[in-house]
Structure formats: structure tokens, C-alpha cells
């Protein structure tokens, strides 16, 4: 079964850091682009970052310079290092698999919750 | 960034009736070199992650019931549920993947009348 499982979400103070992880199973992880998408409570979906199979990375403007996406293919794992966190980063963060190098997402994890609050 | 605007924000439809959701992009998402529309639709039920329904504007993802269909081209797109079932109650999002950043519509909530 194709599966993505996120972890690492927590309550953190403004200015703090957090590292999210996503573990993949049921498919050849190294062959797929991977994405992080977030959703604030009661709000819509917002793309955060992408890492492609070549290791190239892309970020939305509001997180550029604060967030770092990475992957470890040997461990079928995707990461999101989040620094200088702000209240506006509070959301459920989903890990999602990209389809065929196009930026639509055909497999999603259940998400991990990040709350930035003092 | 390409702005995706969905209409309506919510709709209530009787069981077995048709539900239609519109999605408009601020610029074309039709790539002329391959004549493909870079547009996807997702369904999100309460407490669940999104689920891919449609990609390339009209291709149903494997396992998606054929009562779901997508149409449109360029800047104007439609998701149609031909005969609404109780399990279709959800929020539906369109997404363009023509450019980075990929962007989503604000969502359309579908409920039973």
C-alpha cells in the first residue's frame, strides 16, 4: 500500500524551530518529486515547498530563507526544517507525492499539526 | 502567482441531483506545446487529507467514480458530480500546476439539501 506518514508537529513559541518528517512506503521514493502543503484551521490549501528527484528545491515566498526541504532517499524520508516560526505558520502540514514530475499531488499523508504560539 | 477563484463558495444539492463547481484562473493554464491544461481537482472530507480526483482538467484518477467529471480549458474549468451521493459531502479544490508556485482555489463546500 502506498503510504505517507508525517511526524514532528508540535507547539512551538514564535521564533522557534521545528523539523517535520515524512516517511514513505509502498513505492520507489527516489523516483518522485515530493511536496509539503499546509492548511490553517478552517482555511484552504497552501503549497509550501517542493523537492524534485534531482534535489532541486522550491519554496513559497513567505517561507523562503526560513524553511528548508530535504530528502533522504535511502531512508524513504522527506523533511521540512522550519526556523524563525511565526504565528502565520500555524497549520496542518501535509506531505504529498508529486505525479510524474508535474506539480499535482496524487498521494497525501494524514498531516502533522504545527502550532506557533506563546 | 496565478490566482484560482472558485464559485460558488458553497452549494447544497439534493441526493441524486447534479452539482457543478466552477474554477477560474487569472491566466491560462493551457500549455500550447502539448495542448494540456495544467489543472487538478481534489476532494477533502472533514478530518481527512485531500484526495486527487481529476488531473489534466478531465482525467479521472484511478478509483474515482465516474459520476465525477472535469471539463474546461484555458482559464475556465468545471467539476461536475452528476448524481450527488451522501459520501460526496466534502470541500472541493481546484489547483493549477502550470507554474510555480502551484496554487489552489479557496474551496467549494458541497452539502446535501
Tab-separated table of C-alpha atoms in Angstrom:
chain	number	residue	atom	x	y	z
A	1	UNK	CA	0.000	0.000	0.000
A	2	UNK	CA	1.282	3.427	-0.939
A	3	UNK	CA	1.535	5.481	2.231
A	4	UNK	CA	2.969	8.716	3.594
A	5	UNK	CA	3.232	9.295	7.342
A	6	UNK	CA	4.161	12.696	8.754
A	7	UNK	CA	5.558	13.382	12.196
A	8	UNK	CA	7.230	16.132	14.177
A	9	UNK	CA	4.411	18.605	14.597
A	10	UNK	CA	4.266	20.372	17.953
A	11	UNK	CA	3.509	23.548	19.875
A	12	UNK	CA	6.420	25.953	19.495
A	13	UNK	CA	7.000	29.554	20.508
A	14	UNK	CA	7.331	32.308	17.918
A	15	UNK	CA	10.903	32.412	16.663
A	16	UNK	CA	11.398	28.748	17.418
A	17	UNK	CA	12.307	25.838	15.176
A	18	UNK	CA	10.771	22.517	14.276
A	19	UNK	CA	11.675	19.659	11.949
A	20	UNK	CA	8.914	17.743	10.220
A	21	UNK	CA	9.457	14.281	8.798
A	22	UNK	CA	7.546	12.217	6.283
A	23	UNK	CA	8.175	8.512	5.812
A	24	UNK	CA	7.109	6.902	2.561
A	25	UNK	CA	6.278	3.287	1.858
A	26	UNK	CA	4.821	1.204	-0.945
A	27	UNK	CA	6.582	2.984	-3.810
A	28	UNK	CA	10.075	3.864	-5.019
A	29	UNK	CA	10.544	7.130	-3.140
A	30	UNK	CA	13.593	8.273	-5.096
A	31	UNK	CA	11.581	8.362	-8.346
A	32	UNK	CA	9.124	11.033	-7.212
A	33	UNK	CA	9.078	14.750	-6.566
A	34	UNK	CA	7.773	15.464	-3.076
A	35	UNK	CA	5.812	18.384	-1.696
A	36	UNK	CA	4.750	19.982	1.563
A	37	UNK	CA	1.306	21.591	1.597
A	38	UNK	CA	-0.252	23.265	4.634
A	39	UNK	CA	-3.735	24.121	5.774
A	40	UNK	CA	-4.596	26.510	8.567
A	41	UNK	CA	-7.654	25.623	10.625
A	42	UNK	CA	-10.810	26.238	8.627
A	43	UNK	CA	-8.818	27.548	5.661
A	44	UNK	CA	-7.767	26.321	2.243
A	45	UNK	CA	-4.714	24.519	0.943
A	46	UNK	CA	-1.406	26.324	0.541
A	47	UNK	CA	1.647	24.908	-1.197
A	48	UNK	CA	4.796	25.329	0.893
A	49	UNK	CA	7.742	23.631	-0.771
A	50	UNK	CA	8.885	21.034	-3.283
A	51	UNK	CA	11.986	18.928	-3.777
A	52	UNK	CA	12.329	17.135	-7.071
A	53	UNK	CA	14.134	13.899	-7.858
A	54	UNK	CA	17.290	15.819	-8.743
A	55	UNK	CA	17.284	17.550	-5.362
A	56	UNK	CA	16.222	20.953	-6.663
A	57	UNK	CA	14.141	22.854	-4.132
A	58	UNK	CA	11.351	25.422	-4.400
A	59	UNK	CA	9.583	27.486	-1.730
A	60	UNK	CA	6.669	29.824	-1.388
A	61	UNK	CA	7.813	33.351	-0.835
A	62	UNK	CA	6.694	33.676	2.771
A	63	UNK	CA	8.857	30.751	3.925
A	64	UNK	CA	11.912	31.293	1.719
A	65	UNK	CA	15.002	31.668	3.872
A	66	UNK	CA	13.229	30.200	6.923
A	67	UNK	CA	12.239	26.704	5.767
A	68	UNK	CA	14.470	24.049	4.217
A	69	UNK	CA	13.158	20.976	2.448
A	70	UNK	CA	15.347	17.913	2.100
A	71	UNK	CA	15.109	14.218	1.394
A	72	UNK	CA	16.990	11.059	2.278
A	73	UNK	CA	16.183	8.503	-0.381
A	74	UNK	CA	17.955	5.659	1.404
A	75	UNK	CA	15.503	6.058	4.272
A	76	UNK	CA	12.457	6.910	2.116
A	77	UNK	CA	12.179	10.138	4.063
A	78	UNK	CA	11.250	13.742	3.396
A	79	UNK	CA	11.963	16.580	5.814
A	80	UNK	CA	10.996	20.177	6.405
A	81	UNK	CA	13.245	22.199	8.699
A	82	UNK	CA	11.298	25.217	9.871
A	83	UNK	CA	13.134	28.103	11.555
A	84	UNK	CA	12.031	31.538	12.772
A	85	UNK	CA	8.488	30.295	13.063
A	86	UNK	CA	5.626	32.778	13.085
A	87	UNK	CA	2.006	32.581	14.170
A	88	UNK	CA	1.047	32.548	10.493
A	89	UNK	CA	2.855	29.227	10.071
A	90	UNK	CA	0.289	27.522	12.317
A	91	UNK	CA	-1.329	24.795	10.251
A	92	UNK	CA	-1.637	21.129	9.477
A	93	UNK	CA	1.313	20.227	7.272
A	94	UNK	CA	0.763	17.547	4.668
A	95	UNK	CA	3.416	15.595	2.864
A	96	UNK	CA	2.340	14.777	-0.691
A	97	UNK	CA	3.752	12.842	-3.616
A	98	UNK	CA	4.051	14.578	-6.936
A	99	UNK	CA	2.902	12.805	-10.034
A	100	UNK	CA	5.266	12.281	-12.957
A	101	UNK	CA	7.267	15.469	-12.310
A	102	UNK	CA	4.138	17.576	-12.593
A	103	UNK	CA	3.030	19.571	-9.617
A	104	UNK	CA	-0.223	17.852	-8.851
A	105	UNK	CA	-0.277	15.556	-5.834
A	106	UNK	CA	-1.585	12.028	-6.139
A	107	UNK	CA	-0.837	10.674	-2.655
A	108	UNK	CA	-1.207	12.576	0.622
A	109	UNK	CA	-0.305	11.835	4.201
A	110	UNK	CA	-2.707	12.478	7.056
A	111	UNK	CA	-0.787	15.536	8.186
A	112	UNK	CA	1.002	16.774	11.291
A	113	UNK	CA	-0.060	19.831	13.289
A	114	UNK	CA	2.220	22.783	13.923
A	115	UNK	CA	1.063	25.430	16.390
A	116	UNK	CA	3.147	28.562	16.818
A	117	UNK	CA	2.080	30.366	19.952
A	118	UNK	CA	3.479	31.825	23.143
B	1	UNK	CA	1.297	33.928	-8.916
B	2	UNK	CA	-1.758	32.522	-10.688
B	3	UNK	CA	-4.899	33.196	-8.681
B	4	UNK	CA	-7.554	30.482	-8.713
B	5	UNK	CA	-11.109	31.553	-7.944
B	6	UNK	CA	-13.869	29.035	-7.339
B	7	UNK	CA	-17.602	29.586	-7.409
B	8	UNK	CA	-19.773	29.190	-5.543
B	9	UNK	CA	-18.173	29.077	-2.087
B	10	UNK	CA	-20.801	26.551	-1.050
B	11	UNK	CA	-23.749	24.725	-2.500
B	12	UNK	CA	-26.419	22.337	-1.303
B	13	UNK	CA	-27.778	19.756	-3.699
B	14	UNK	CA	-30.414	17.068	-3.289
B	15	UNK	CA	-29.293	13.462	-3.343
B	16	UNK	CA	-29.159	12.206	-6.917
B	17	UNK	CA	-29.043	15.696	-8.386
B	18	UNK	CA	-26.173	17.369	-10.241
B	19	UNK	CA	-23.572	19.525	-8.516
B	20	UNK	CA	-21.437	21.932	-10.531
B	21	UNK	CA	-18.359	23.765	-9.291
B	22	UNK	CA	-16.533	26.396	-11.319
B	23	UNK	CA	-12.888	27.360	-11.209
B	24	UNK	CA	-11.322	30.331	-12.956
B	25	UNK	CA	-7.604	31.026	-13.245
B	26	UNK	CA	-6.127	34.534	-13.518
B	27	UNK	CA	-4.124	33.427	-16.553
B	28	UNK	CA	-4.209	30.499	-18.886
B	29	UNK	CA	-3.095	27.103	-17.625
B	30	UNK	CA	-3.192	25.608	-21.118
B	31	UNK	CA	0.301	24.802	-22.322
B	32	UNK	CA	0.210	25.260	-26.070
B	33	UNK	CA	3.112	22.926	-26.884
B	34	UNK	CA	1.267	19.845	-25.604
B	35	UNK	CA	-2.310	21.180	-25.571
B	36	UNK	CA	-2.737	20.156	-21.925
B	37	UNK	CA	-4.497	22.077	-19.204
B	38	UNK	CA	-2.448	22.006	-16.003
B	39	UNK	CA	-5.462	21.804	-13.711
B	40	UNK	CA	-6.364	19.313	-10.956
B	41	UNK	CA	-9.336	18.824	-8.646
B	42	UNK	CA	-9.235	17.482	-5.097
B	43	UNK	CA	-11.865	16.347	-2.618
B	44	UNK	CA	-11.366	16.854	1.112
B	45	UNK	CA	-13.741	15.287	3.592
B	46	UNK	CA	-13.844	16.543	7.193
B	47	UNK	CA	-10.827	15.449	9.194
B	48	UNK	CA	-9.158	13.864	6.176
B	49	UNK	CA	-6.353	14.875	3.814
B	50	UNK	CA	-7.191	15.933	0.272
B	51	UNK	CA	-7.743	13.245	-2.329
B	52	UNK	CA	-6.889	13.671	-6.004
B	53	UNK	CA	-9.982	13.352	-8.207
B	54	UNK	CA	-9.060	14.808	-11.590
B	55	UNK	CA	-5.839	15.874	-13.339
B	56	UNK	CA	-5.128	17.386	-16.745
B	57	UNK	CA	-8.529	19.033	-16.229
B	58	UNK	CA	-10.518	15.970	-17.249
B	59	UNK	CA	-8.671	12.721	-16.447
B	60	UNK	CA	-10.179	10.823	-13.534
B	61	UNK	CA	-7.713	9.406	-11.047
B	62	UNK	CA	-7.833	5.626	-10.726
B	63	UNK	CA	-10.672	4.511	-8.466
B	64	UNK	CA	-12.654	7.747	-8.689
B	65	UNK	CA	-16.329	7.096	-9.504
B	66	UNK	CA	-17.412	8.111	-12.980
B	67	UNK	CA	-20.066	10.455	-11.591
B	68	UNK	CA	-17.157	12.892	-11.172
B	69	UNK	CA	-16.086	14.667	-14.352
B	70	UNK	CA	-13.919	17.638	-15.206
B	71	UNK	CA	-14.116	19.954	-18.169
B	72	UNK	CA	-12.906	23.288	-19.456
B	73	UNK	CA	-9.818	24.807	-20.990
B	74	UNK	CA	-7.596	27.857	-20.764
B	75	UNK	CA	-8.895	29.795	-17.772
B	76	UNK	CA	-12.338	28.332	-17.089
B	77	UNK	CA	-12.968	24.895	-15.636
B	78	UNK	CA	-15.813	22.896	-14.137
B	79	UNK	CA	-16.094	19.928	-11.819
B	80	UNK	CA	-19.409	18.115	-12.137
B	81	UNK	CA	-20.867	15.498	-9.850
B	82	UNK	CA	-23.586	14.002	-11.997
B	83	UNK	CA	-25.628	12.380	-9.235
B	84	UNK	CA	-24.715	13.508	-5.743
B	85	UNK	CA	-24.268	10.787	-3.148
B	86	UNK	CA	-24.119	11.202	0.622
B	87	UNK	CA	-20.428	10.294	0.621
B	88	UNK	CA	-19.675	13.224	-1.707
B	89	UNK	CA	-20.192	15.773	1.076
B	90	UNK	CA	-16.818	17.496	1.158
B	91	UNK	CA	-14.858	20.574	0.202
B	92	UNK	CA	-13.561	20.574	-3.356
B	93	UNK	CA	-10.455	22.441	-4.502
B	94	UNK	CA	-9.062	23.203	-7.915
B	95	UNK	CA	-5.303	23.603	-8.345
B	96	UNK	CA	-3.140	24.850	-11.179
B	97	UNK	CA	0.265	23.292	-11.756
B	98	UNK	CA	1.169	25.352	-14.809
B	99	UNK	CA	3.628	27.488	-12.855
B	100	UNK	CA	5.480	27.515	-9.568
B	101	UNK	CA	4.067	28.188	-7.070
B	102	UNK	CA	1.214	25.779	-7.641
B	103	UNK	CA	-1.905	27.478	-6.323
B	104	UNK	CA	-5.291	26.310	-5.100
B	105	UNK	CA	-8.746	27.768	-5.251
B	106	UNK	CA	-10.358	28.778	-1.965
B	107	UNK	CA	-12.540	25.662	-1.934
B	108	UNK	CA	-16.212	24.921	-2.500
B	109	UNK	CA	-18.201	23.209	0.226
B	110	UNK	CA	-20.769	20.704	-1.074
B	111	UNK	CA	-23.597	19.606	1.199
B	112	UNK	CA	-26.899	17.777	0.966
B	113	UNK	CA	-30.065	19.822	0.600
